[in-house]
Backbone as a ProteinNet text record, in pm:
[ID]
protein_1_A
[PRIMARY]
XXXXXXXXXXXXXXXXXXXXXXXXXXXXXXXXXXXXXXXXXXXXXXXXXXXXXXXXXXXXXXXXXXXXXXXXXXXXXXXXXXXXXXXXXXXXXXXXXXXXXXXXXXXXXXXXXXXXXXXXXXXXXXXXXXXXXXXXXXXXXXXXXXXXXXXXXXXXXXXXXXXXXXXXXXXXXXXXXXXXXXXXXXXXXXXXXXXXXXXXXXXXXXXXXXXXXXXXXXXXXXXXXXXXXXXXXXXXXXXXXXXXXXXXXXXXXXXXXXXXXXXXXXXXXX
[TERTIARY]
8027.7	8148.1	8173.1	8298.8	8331.7	8313.2	8266.5	8247	8377.8	8372.3	8496.2	8565.5	8692.5	8772	8757.5	8807.4	8801.2	8875.7	8991	9071	8997.5	8923.2	8850.7	8735.1	8669	8559.8	8609.7	8726.6	8782.1	8829.2	8857.4	8908.7	8798.6	8672.2	8559.2	8498.4	8456.3	8388.2	8248.6	8209	8077.8	7965.2	7987.9	7879.5	7855.4	7963.8	7943.5	8019.7	8084.5	8154.2	8286.6	8329.6	8459.1	8571.4	8689	8804.5	8834.8	8870.3	8900.9	9021.5	9053.5	9169.7	9135.3	9237	9216	9159.8	9089.7	9034.9	8893.3	8821.3	8681.3	8669.6	8568.4	8540.5	8451.2	8500.4	8424.8	8325.4	8210.2	8110.6	8160	8120.9	8167.5	8115.9	8200	8160.7	8063.6	7978	7878.4	7941.3	8063.3	8123.3	8220.3	8224.2	8313.8	8246.7	8118.6	8047.9	8092.7	8081.9	8127.7	8044.1	7920.4	7832.3	7833.8	7927.3	7929.9	7969.1	7901.4	7935.1	8045.1	8155.5	8267.9	8258.1	8300.7	8305.4	8415	8388.1	8491.2	8615.1	8729.8	8855.1	8889.4	8995.4	9035.4	9064.2	9123.6	9155.4	9028.7	8930.9	8805.4	8735	8735.1	8673.6	8745.5	8878.3	8955.7	8926.2	8912.6	8882.8	8746.4	8647.4	8513.6	8515.6	8586.5	8594.9	8662	8765.5	8834.5	8743	8666.1	8573	8468.3	8413.8	8315	8374.7	8499.1	8564.6	8584.3	8635	8656.8	8524.7	8421.7	8290.5	8239.7	8263.2	8221.3	8296.7	8427.2	8507.1	8462.4	8439	8394.2	8260.2	8171	8041.6	8058.5	8146.2	8167.3	8223	8317.7	8382.1	8294.1	8219.2	8145.8	7994.1	7940.4	7796	7732.4	7808.3	7749.3	7745.5	7672	7663.3	7761.7	7844.9	7934.1	8060.5	8112	8239.1	8216.6	8144	8111.9	8185.1	8213.7	8274.7	8169.7	8190.5	8092	8144.4	8275.7	8329.4	8470.3	8513.5	8645.3	8716.3	8843.3	8923.6	9043.4	9067.3	9177	9276.8	9405.2	9511.8	9618.4	9696.1	9810.5	9782.2	9658.3	9628.3	9678.8	9721.1	9765.8	9690.6	9692.7	9617.7	9480.2	9477	9350.1	9274.4	9144.4	9063.8	9029.2	9004	8961.1	8836.2	8746.6	8624.8	8656.4	8752.9	8791.9	8851.3	8934.8	8999.4	8897	8808.2	8710.9	8609.8	8576.9	8486.1	8552	8680.7	8751.7	8778.4	8791.1	8820.3	8704.5	8582.3	8462.6	8464.2	8492.2	8488.9	8344.5	8318.3	8180.8	8130.5	8067.9	8015.6	7905.4	7912.1	7814.1	7862.2	7970.1	8023.9	8103.7	8119	8206.6	8345.2	8399.3	8528.3	8637.3	8631.2	8732.3	8725.5	8607.1	8587.6	8623.4	8655.2	8692	8825.8	8828.2	8948.6	9037.9	9133.3	9219.1	9307.4	9348.7	9430	9349.2	9222.8	9137.2	9114.4	9098	9081.3	9206.7	9323.7	9449.5	9460.8	9428.2	9438.2	9344.8	9224.4	9130.4	9185.3	9241.9	9293.1	9409.2	9502	9616.8	9574.4	9468.9	9422.4	9342.9	9258.7	9169.1	9229.9	9328	9389.2	9540.8	9591.1	9735.1	9820.6	9759.4	9836.4	9883.6	9818.1	9858.2	9980.4	10086.8	10208.7	10197.8	10145.9	10125.3	10014.2	9952.7	9846.2	9848.5	9830.1	9823	9679	9614.4	9475	9474.9	9424.5	9429.2	9290	9266.3	9143.1	9161.9	9067.8	9070.9	8954.7	8983.5	8878.2	8815.7	8683.6	8596.9	8516.6	8522.3	8428.4	8490.2	8621.1	8676.2	8773	8790.9	8894.5	8977.3	9108.3	9197.3	9272.6	9279.2	9352.4	9467.1	9590.4	9708.1	9771.7	9753	9787.4	9920.9	10000.6	10121.2	10107.9	10102.8	10083	10216.9	10209.5	10325.8	10349	10475	10509	10581	10539.9	10605.2	10744.4	10839.4	10973.8	10996.7	10917.6	10919.1	10776.8	10750.6	10618.1	10634	10559.1	10568.8	10443.1	10461.5	10346.9	10306.8	10175.6	10123.6	9979	9953.1	9816.8	9754.5	9833.8	9780.3	9759.5	9791.7	9782.1	9920.3	9929.1	10057.5	10054.2	10152	10161.3	10267.5	10227	10319.5	10398.2	10528.5	10619.4	10687.1	10684.9	10744.2	10887.1	10947.5	11087.4	11108.7	11001.2	11010.4	10984.8	10980.7	10954.1	10811.9	10720.9	10580.8	10505.5	10440.2	10353.1	10215.2	10186.3	10074.1	9950	9959.7	9841.9	9856.2	9742.6	9736.2	9652.1	9711.4	9644	9636.9	9546.4	9527.3	9632.6	9683.7	9782	9909.4	10021.5	10148.8	10169.8	10212.2	10237	10351.4	10334.1	10430.4	10564.8	10672	10806	10858	10782.5	10827	10885.3	11009.2	11071	10997.5	11001.8	10941.5	11036.1	10978.2	11052.8	11015.6	11118.1	11095.2	11161.1	11079.5	11130.2	11131.6	11249.3	11262.8	11339.8	11285.2	11356.3	11291.3	11197	11123.3	11214.8	11322.9	11414.7	11538.4	11538.8	11656.7	11640.1	11744.8	11737.1	11723.7	11754.8	11741.7	11597.8	11502.1	11362.3	11323.7	11372.2	11341.1	11416.3	11536.3	11618.2	11576.2	11549.5	11522.6	11375	11300.9	11160.6	11143.4	11024.3	10997.5	11006.6	10957.5	10960.9	11103.7	11193.1	11332.9	11394.9	11364.7	11422	11366.5	11238.5	11182.5	11255.2	11282.2	11355.7	11495.6	11562	11694.8	11687.8	11583.2	11566	11544.2	11462.9	11438.7	11567.7	11646.9	11775.4	11866.3	11871.1	11951.3	11898.6	11767.3	11705.5	11740	11745.1	11776.7	11921.2	12011.6	12153	12187.8	12096	12125.6	12117.2	12210.3	12199.8	12086.4	12042.1	11927.2	11948.2	12068.2	12092.8	12073.7	12098.7	12076.3	11928.7	11864.8	11723.1	11639.5	11676.3	11599.4	11601.7	11708.3	11720.2	11678.3	11646.8	11615	11474.5	11466.2	11335.3	11288.5	11381.8	11343.5	11461	11425.1	11524.8	11487.4	11580.4	11551.5	11627.5	11556.1	11615.7	11607	11721.2	11724.9	11755.7	11834.6	11866.8	11915.9	11947.7	11992.4	12116.3	12207.7	12333.1	12342.8	12225.9	12226.3	12110.6	12141	12045.6	12102.6	12018	12063.6	11966.7	12015.4	11937.2	11923.6	11809.9	11788.9	11771.1	11852.5	11849	11802.2	11758.5	11721.2	11841.9	11812.7	11921.6	11974.7	11894.7	11932.4	12062.9	12075.1	12193.4	12157.7	12251.5	12230.3	12344.2	12310.2	12408.7	12396.6	12505.5	12510.2	12551.7	12460.7	12483.2	12532.5	12493.3	12528.6	12430.5	12479.5	12393.3	12374.1	12292.8	12269.8	12383.1	12479.6	12592.3	12678.9	12741.4	12834.6	12767.9	12641.4	12565.5	12624.3	12672	12726.5	12852.4	12938.3	13061.3	13026.8	12927.9	12887.8	12829.2	12753.3	12694.8	12803.6	12902.8	13012.8	13089.9	13113.3	13186.2	13107.2	12974.8	12892	12893.9	12882.9	12886.8	13021	13130	13262.6	13276.3	13223.6	13231	13152.9	13036	12953.8	13020.5	13092.4	13165	13283.4	13351.9	13470.2	13432.9	13316.3	13274.9	13129.5	13102.1	12964	12884.9	12953.1	12881.1	12866.6	12914.3	12907.6	12762.8	12736.9	12601.3	12589.8	12702.2	12696.5	12801.5	12753.7	12840.8	12827	12938.7	12938	13008.5	12930.8	12987.8	12964.8	12940.5	12917.3	13038.3	13158.1	13280.1	13330.4	13291.8	13321	13469.7	13555.4	13699.5	13756.1	13676.8	13721.3	13605.9	13558.3	13441	13477.7	13372.1	13393.1	13292.4	13328.8	13242.3	13261.8	13151.5	13162.1	13049.8	13053.1	12949	12957.4	13076.3	13093.8	13061.3
2539.7	2569.6	2719.5	2751.7	2895.5	2966.9	3093.1	3174.7	3220.9	3285.4	3331.9	3435.9	3430	3527.8	3665	3762.9	3901.5	3915.9	3848.3	3857	3797.6	3680.3	3617.6	3703	3768.9	3856.9	3973.3	4025.1	4139	4099.5	3968.9	3925.1	3899.2	3906.8	3885	4017.8	4017.9	4136.5	4141.4	4246.2	4250.1	4243.6	4275.6	4275.5	4135.1	4063.7	3934.1	3822.5	3850.8	3747.1	3710.3	3773.4	3740.7	3796.4	3742.5	3786.7	3931.9	4006.8	4149.2	4186.2	4309.6	4357.9	4367.6	4366.2	4374.2	4508.8	4515.2	4639.5	4660.2	4745.6	4771.3	4841.2	4811.1	4873.4	4994.3	5113.7	5236.1	5254.9	5302.9	5327.8	5436.7	5434.5	5536.5	5674.4	5774.4	5912.4	5957.1	6046.7	6092.3	6152	6213.4	6279	6190.3	6054.9	5965	5893	5918.4	5847.6	5892.3	5800	5830.6	5938.5	5958.3	6056.4	6191.5	6216.7	6344	6456.3	6575.9	6694	6773.1	6783.2	6857.4	7005.1	7088	7231.4	7260.9	7353.2	7384.7	7446.6	7405.7	7455.8	7592.6	7655.1	7788.4	7795.1	7689.4	7691.3	7693.5	7614.3	7611	7746	7807.9	7939.4	8043.6	8037.4	8131.4	8112.7	7988.5	7961.9	8016.2	7995.7	8047.3	8200	8261.4	8407.3	8459.1	8388.4	8430.4	8422.1	8313.9	8298.1	8409.1	8439.4	8545.5	8681.4	8703.3	8830.4	8846.7	8741.3	8747.9	8769.7	8698.8	8715.5	8858.4	8917	9054.2	9153.4	9130.4	9219.5	9211.1	9089.4	9071.9	9141.8	9126.9	9194.1	9344.7	9394.2	9538.3	9594.3	9520.9	9569.2	9555.6	9447.3	9418.7	9435	9412.9	9409.7	9531	9605	9717.9	9841.6	9940.6	10068	10170.4	10131.9	10227.5	10255.8	10157.5	10172.4	10163.9	10260	10264.1	10381	10365.8	10474.4	10582.2	10697.6	10805.1	10927.8	10946.2	11063.6	11035.1	11114.9	11102	11236.7	11234.5	11356.1	11345.6	11449.5	11449.8	11559	11525.6	11622.9	11608.3	11714.9	11709.7	11754.3	11788	11828.8	11970.2	11993.2	12125.3	12171.6	12090.1	12121.6	12055.6	11932	11862.1	11921.2	11902.5	11943.7	11820.3	11838.4	11723.3	11655.7	11735.3	11676.5	11583	11620.1	11532.8	11401.6	11413.4	11294.5	11202.3	11257.4	11175.2	11110.4	11181.2	11120.7	11001.5	11013.2	10902.9	10787.5	10818.7	10714.8	10617.3	10666.4	10582.3	10500.8	10568.3	10501.2	10461.6	10336.6	10292.6	10346.9	10463.5	10524.6	10434.8	10413.1	10328.4	10187	10148	10013.4	10007.1	9887.2	9875.7	9929.3	10009.7	10072.7	9968.6	9859.2	9754.6	9686.3	9691.1	9620.1	9703.7	9831	9915.7	9867.3	9834.1	9783.3	9902.3	9932.1	10048.7	10031	9908.3	9884.4	9914.5	9876.5	9902.4	10052.4	10124.1	10269.9	10333.4	10290.7	10343.3	10315.1	10192.5	10155.7	10240.5	10266.7	10350	10491.4	10547	10684.2	10694.1	10600.6	10604.6	10581	10502.4	10473.7	10590.8	10651.7	10754.9	10894.4	10916.1	11049.8	11036.6	11036.5	11020.2	11128.7	11241	11346.2	11301.5	11204.3	11155.1	11065.2	11100.2	11018.6	10903.3	10933.2	10829.9	10875.2	10779.5	10811.5	10708.2	10755.5	10668.9	10671.1	10555.2	10544	10482.9	10557.5	10512.6	10520.2	10430.3	10434.4	10530.4	10618.7	10713.7	10679.7	10596.4	10547.2	10661.9	10656.2	10540.8	10549.3	10665	10679.4	10730.7	10750.9	10821.5	10741	10785.9	10737.9	10859.1	10850.4	10960	10929.1	11027.3	11014.3	11115.5	11066.5	11153.1	11147.8	11254.8	11256.1	11326.5	11270.7	11338	11350.5	11473.2	11496.5	11499.3	11462	11475.8	11624.8	11660.7	11799.1	11804.4	11894.9	11901.8	11962.6	11900.9	11959.5	12013.2	11963.8	12013.3	12011	12092.4	12093.3	12088.2	11997.9	11974.4	12029.9	12123.4	12182.4	12095.7	12074.6	11993.7	12031.9	12074.2	12108.3	12219	12315.9	12427.6	12397.2	12277.3	12240.8	12204.2	12180.2	12158	12028.2	11943.7	11814.4	11825.1	11800.8	11810	11680.3	11694.5	11580.6	11590.8	11481.9	11488.1	11433.7	11426.5	11385	11238.5	11160.6	11020.2	11002.5	11112.7	11113.4	11070.2	11081.2	11045.8	11167.6	11152.4	11257.9	11235.2	11311.5	11277	11363.1	11478.8	11565.8	11656.5	11690.6	11786.7	11905.1	12024.3	12143.7	12249.2	12343.4	12448.7	12558.6	12580.1	12686.1	12626.2	12667.1	12615.2	12656.3	12563.9	12601	12701.5	12796	12905.3	12854.3	12901.2	12869.8	12734.3	12659	12526.7	12540	12496.4	12510.5	12429.5	12481.5	12411.6	12302.3	12194.4	12087.6	12087.8	12102.2	12104.4	11981.6	11895.1	11776.8	11807.1	11834.8	11863.8	11749.1	11630.5	11508.7	11441.2	11507.5	11441.1	11393.9	11467.1	11429.3	11355.9	11322.1	11259.9	11108.5	11033	10887.8	10847	10939.9	10909	10875.6	10940.2	10915.4	10772.1	10722.3	10583.6	10484.5	10520.6	10428.4	10421.4	10538.4	10542.3	10561.9	10629.2	10656.6	10784.8	10842.2	10970.1	10959	10848.7	10834.5	10836	10767.3	10765	10903.5	10976.2	11109.8	11207	11192	11272.7	11240	11112.7	11072.6	11131.1	11140.8	11201.6	11349.5	11416.1	11558.3	11576.8	11491.4	11498.9	11472.5	11382.6	11351.9	11473.9	11545.5	11668.2	11770	11786.6	11881.2	11847.3	11719.7	11678.6	11701.8	11710.1	11733	11880.4	11968	12111.4	12160.4	12244	12304.9	12405.8	12437.6	12526.8	12662.5	12714	12847.2	12846.8	12733.6	12722.8	12698.5	12616.9	12586	12713.2	12802	12926.7	13010.4	12997	13074.2	12994	12868.2	12782.6	12813.5	12847.2	12874.4	12759.9	12692.5	12580.5	12485.2	12365.1	12260.5	12192.7	12193.3	12139	12009.2	11910.1	11781.2	11765.6	11775.8	11755.5	11609.5	11547.1	11404.9	11354.5	11227.8	11169	11240.4	11279.8	11340.7	11489.3	11551.5	11695.5	11758.7	11794	11859.7	11996.7	12097.7	12233.3	12302.9	12405.3	12479.2	12623.7	12682	12825.4	12885.9	12988.6	13053	13197.2	13252.3	13394.1	13478.3	13594.1	13680.5	13640.7	13567.1	13527.2	13447.3	13355.3	13270.5	13127.9	13062.3	12923.9	12835.4	12708.6	12610.9	12485.9	12446.9	12319.9	12213.2	12119.5	12019.3	11886.6	11856.3	11726	11619.9	11502.3	11396.2	11416	11328.2	11336.5	11274.3	11213.6	11151.2	11257.3	11216.8	11303	11432.8	11423.4	11541.7	11621.6	11555.1	11627.6	11704.4	11641.6	11709.4	11829.4	11814.8	11925.3	12039.9	12006.6	12109.8	12188.9	12119.3	12188.4	12278.6	12227.5	12307	12431	12416.3	12531	12638.6	12600.2	12697.4	12770.8	12696	12758.7	12855.3	12819.3	12908.2	13036.6	13025.2	13143.2	13237.2	13181.3	13266.2	13334.7	13258.9	13313.5	13413.2	13391.4	13480.9	13520.3	13609	13641.9	13710.8	13769	13837.6	13751.4	13629	13541.9	13503.4	13471.4	13435.8	13291.5	13229.6	13093.4	13006.8	12892.4	12799.5	12661.3	12592.3	12455.6	12365.2	12279	12185.3	12041.9	12022.7	11885.8	11796	11856.3	11785.3	11858.8	11816.1	11897	11918.3	11834.9	11856.3	11956.9	11992.4	12091.3	12182.8	12263.3	12349.3	12471.1	12540.1	12661.3	12766.1	12891.4	13003.2	13112.1	13182.6	13286.4	13387.4	13494.3	13593.9	13688.2	13714.9	13807.2	13948.2
16020	15941.3	15948.2	15967.4	15978.8	15845.8	15846.5	15723.6	15664.2	15549.1	15483.7	15568	15556.8	15631.8	15569.1	15644.2	15594.8	15465.3	15455.1	15332.4	15216.7	15243.6	15134.1	15088.1	15182.8	15142.7	15059.5	15096.6	15020.7	14883.5	14864.7	14735.7	14636.5	14674.1	14584.2	14540.4	14416.4	14365.1	14420.5	14489.5	14552.9	14452.7	14320	14222.3	14167.1	14123.9	14059.9	14124	14236.7	14308.8	14249.4	14147.5	14087.2	14171.8	14144.2	14222	14194.2	14291.4	14276.4	14355.7	14353.5	14427.5	14573.8	14651.7	14794.8	14832.4	14937.8	14988	14940.2	15005.3	14970.1	14835.6	14761.3	14632	14653	14602.9	14622	14508.3	14542.1	14435.6	14341.3	14212.8	14117.3	14154.1	14126.7	14149.9	14041.6	14078.7	13979.9	13855	13867.3	13752.4	13677.1	13712	13641.3	13526.6	13500.8	13395.7	13257.6	13160.5	13025.1	12960.3	12998.2	12934.4	13000.1	13090.4	13159.9	13064.6	13070.9	12992.5	13061.1	12991.7	13049.5	13012.4	13100.4	13072.5	12970.8	12873.2	12773.6	12838.5	12789.2	12843	12787.6	12836.7	12791.5	12641.8	12585.2	12442.7	12357.9	12399.3	12323.8	12330	12446.9	12459.2	12373.8	12370.1	12289.9	12141.3	12098.1	11957.4	11917.9	12005.4	11977.7	11971.2	12065.1	12065.9	11939.3	11891.9	11770.8	11650.3	11640.1	11528.6	11529.7	11648	11659	11623.2	11664.3	11634.1	11483.5	11417.9	11273.3	11200	11242.1	11179.1	11195.7	11312	11335.5	11249.3	11234.4	11150.5	11005	10956.9	10818.1	10795.8	10889.8	10875.5	10877.4	10967	10976.3	10845.7	10783.4	10661.9	10538.9	10530.7	10407.8	10420.3	10538.2	10549.4	10612.7	10690.4	10761.4	10672.3	10715.4	10641.9	10696.3	10788.9	10855	10774.5	10699.3	10628.5	10478.1	10424.2	10282	10215	10086.2	10009.2	9982	10040.5	10027.8	9954.8	9948.7	9880.1	9829.6	9728.9	9667.4	9676.2	9715.1	9725.8	9632.4	9552.8	9455.9	9489.6	9488.6	9512.6	9404	9384.7	9293.3	9152.1	9118.2	8981.6	8954.6	8828.8	8786.5	8662.3	8559.5	8437.9	8443.4	8481.5	8499.1	8618	8619.2	8734	8817.4	8946.6	9028	8972.7	8914	8858.3	8742.5	8656.7	8546.9	8598.5	8699.1	8754.6	8819.2	8897.1	8968.9	8874.2	8765.4	8667.7	8599.8	8567.9	8503.7	8600.2	8728.4	8827.5	8845.5	8834.6	8847.5	8977.9	9087.7	9218.1	9250.5	9286.7	9315	9448.6	9445.2	9566.1	9623.6	9753.8	9821.9	9844	9775.7	9793.9	9923.5	9980.8	10098.3	10065.7	10154.5	10128	10104.2	10178	10165.5	10029.5	9964.9	9837.8	9716.6	9734.2	9620.1	9563.4	9435.8	9369.3	9332.6	9417.5	9395.2	9272.1	9243.1	9122.9	8996.9	8996.5	8880.6	8863	8972.4	8965.1	8904.9	8950.5	8896.5	8746.5	8705.8	8564.3	8478	8527.2	8450.9	8432.6	8538	8529.7	8431.4	8435.5	8345.1	8200.8	8182.3	8046.7	7988.9	8067.5	8016.7	8019.2	8107.2	8117.7	8101.2	7976.6	7953.6	8019	8052.9	8120.2	8258.1	8316	8448	8434.2	8501.6	8500.8	8600.1	8717.1	8818.7	8912.5	8978.9	9073.9	9185.1	9306.2	9423.7	9474.5	9469.5	9513.2	9653	9750.5	9890	9952.4	10046.8	10124.9	10241.7	10260.2	10371.2	10463.7	10563.5	10651.1	10731	10755.8	10727.7	10598.5	10526	10413.7	10284.8	10278.4	10163.2	10079	9954	9864	9823.5	9839.8	9802.8	9675.1	9584.6	9458.3	9458.8	9472.8	9473.9	9334.7	9257.9	9116.4	9093.3	9002.7	8953.9	8802.6	8752.3	8610.1	8534.6	8409.4	8321.8	8293	8278.3	8247.9	8113.7	8025.3	7894.4	7904.6	7833.9	7823.1	7682.5	7586.3	7449.2	7397.1	7295	7235.7	7083.5	7020.8	6877	6809.9	6717.1	6648.9	6530	6518.4	6408.5	6381	6257.1	6218.1	6298.6	6339.2	6415.5	6563.2	6604.1	6746.4	6797.9	6927.4	6991	7071.5	7042.7	7110.4	7219.7	7340.8	7454.6	7469.2	7491.4	7505.4	7641.5	7718.3	7852.6	7852.7	7969.9	7983.5	7952.7	7942.3	7902	7752.4	7678.9	7534.7	7501.7	7597.8	7575.6	7524.8	7411.7	7359.7	7421.1	7523.3	7610.6	7594.5	7527.9	7516.4	7396.4	7335	7225.8	7271.6	7265	7316.1	7205.7	7223.9	7124.4	7134.5	7253.9	7277.1	7334.9	7282.5	7331.6	7476.6	7562.3	7701.9	7711.6	7798.3	7810.5	7862.5	7797.9	7844	7801.1	7721.7	7677.4	7537.1	7513.2	7380.6	7273.2	7151.5	7037.8	6987.6	6944.1	6879.2	6731.5	6645.2	6501.8	6439.1	6382	6311.5	6162	6108	5965	5900.1	5914.7	5872.9	5753.1	5688.4	5580.1	5467.8	5439.1	5331.6	5383.5	5511.9	5570.9	5580.2	5548	5565.9	5712.8	5803.9	5947	5983.9	5916.4	5947.6	5914.7	5801.7	5764.3	5851.2	5891.2	5969.6	6114.5	6174.8	6318.2	6351.2	6265.4	6293.5	6373.4	6364.3	6430.3	6582.1	6638.5	6785	6837.1	6769.3	6812.8	6803.4	6696.3	6681.1	6785.1	6819.6	6929.1	7059	7079.5	7199.7	7205	7089.6	7085.8	7120.1	7072.7	7105.9	7255.8	7314.7	7459.3	7535.7	7484.4	7548.7	7549.8	7437.7	7431.8	7530.7	7532.7	7626.2	7770.7	7802.8	7939.4	7978.9	7880.4	7910.7	7926	7890.3	7898	8041.7	8084.7	8218.8	8222.3	8341.7	8358.2	8292.6	8298.5	8241.6	8090.2	8024.4	7880.6	7852.6	7934.8	7914.7	7923.9	8013.9	8028.7	7900.9	7822.5	7698.4	7575.6	7590.7	7476.8	7424.5	7295.1	7234.8	7145.6	7078.5	6993.2	6975.8	6938.8	6916.1	6784.5	6689.1	6556.4	6534.1	6482.5	6448.1	6296.4	6229.8	6084.5	6051.5	6135.3	6120.5	6255.5	6262	6388.2	6441.7	6352.4	6396.3	6363.6	6338	6312.7	6391	6514.5	6603.9	6637.9	6634.2	6664.1	6758.7	6825.7	6925	6881.5	6912.6	6896.2	7035.2	7064.8	7195.2	7181.4	7290.3	7289.9	7249.6	7193.2	7148	7012.6	6936.1	6799.9	6799.5	6895.5	6902.9	6861.9	6794.6	6750.7	6800.2	6818.1	6863.8	6776.8	6713.7	6642.1	6743.1	6768.7	6873.8	6816.7	6695	6638.2	6684.4	6716.8	6769.2	6918.9	6978.9	7123.2	7204.4	7136.7	7207.6	7276.3	7386.7	7461.5	7506.4	7546.3	7582	7696.9	7800.1	7915.2	7877.3	7796.8	7753.5	7666.1	7578.9	7492.2	7574.1	7677	7761.5	7834.4	7888.6	7957.9	7861	7740.2	7640.8	7602.2	7584.8	7546.4	7654.3	7778.6	7887.5	7889.8	7869.5	7867.7	7751.4	7634	7517.9	7542.7	7602.3	7627.8	7727.3	7821.8	7915.2	7846.3	7759.5	7692.1	7582.9	7518.3	7409.9	7430.4	7526	7561.6	7451.7	7353	7244.3	7119.2	7123.5	7006.1	6977.3	6851.2	6809.8	6760.6	6725.2	6671.5	6741	6789	6861.2	6797.8	6789.7	6736.9	6837.5	6901.6	6998.3	6953.6	6823.9	6775	6798.7	6802	6843.3	6967.3	7086.4	7207.1	7234	7177.4	7197.7	7098.1	6997.3	6898.2	6865	6958.5	6936.4	6851.9	6808.4	6729.9	6771.1	6754.6	6788.6	6683.7	6650.5	6549.1	6571.4	6490.4	6493.8	6610.3	6660.1	6772.1	6730
[MASK]
++++++++++++++++++++++++++++++++++++++++++++++++++++++++++++++++++++++++++++++++++++++++++++++++++++++++++++++++++++++++++++++++++++++++++++++++++++++++++++++++++++++++++++++++++++++++++++++++++++++++++++++++++++++++++++++++++++++++++++++++++++++++++++++++++++++++++++++

């Protein structure tokens, strides 16, 4: 009996004799097995490199001894000393620079040193912390109990000193018998005085020696040369300032000026 034809042999699976596709069956390639270890692709390598890089940066910032806070530098002080500022800042020397809480340092300085108006706390890599200080400046000074309370342009009474700062006008609150004190309070009246001071032009400020508040609507100025100005309330300050300058030009020898009603001023004592 004749054997199977070539086609019949090709139609059988050489392993189990079952029907198969035509043509010879090729043995499996060594790298086609399910357990083969594949080489990592570019994305996997990039991910590993990124993880290693981040881990290295974290160690460098937090774990190494290279980026530690070692010194503090203070700038901008005028009355305060850098030593006072740095002591109040309490920067944790030796801590990782990245871990220094700059917001906490700022809060401590503003709380402990009211003379500081603002402060910028910055990291100065690789080892420093910088404190850029802006101090409050007095625009008026209030005498009390033989000492002097400095008042800034925000009406903040920020410091008490033994000696009045040079060139700063005195603020006199003579409101003890005035109903304005009960109605508005001392803080409000101090604020009104500061408001008047802020409306004065520089040429008047240079001659201003004191500013008296008798009530909310009775504020007066004392100028060099034994000159006085009745200002009234702090309302319409710019108009009153313009009127006062015009009066001084028109009557340079006058000693008393009243601009409480800037549309109807008065001058006397020539």
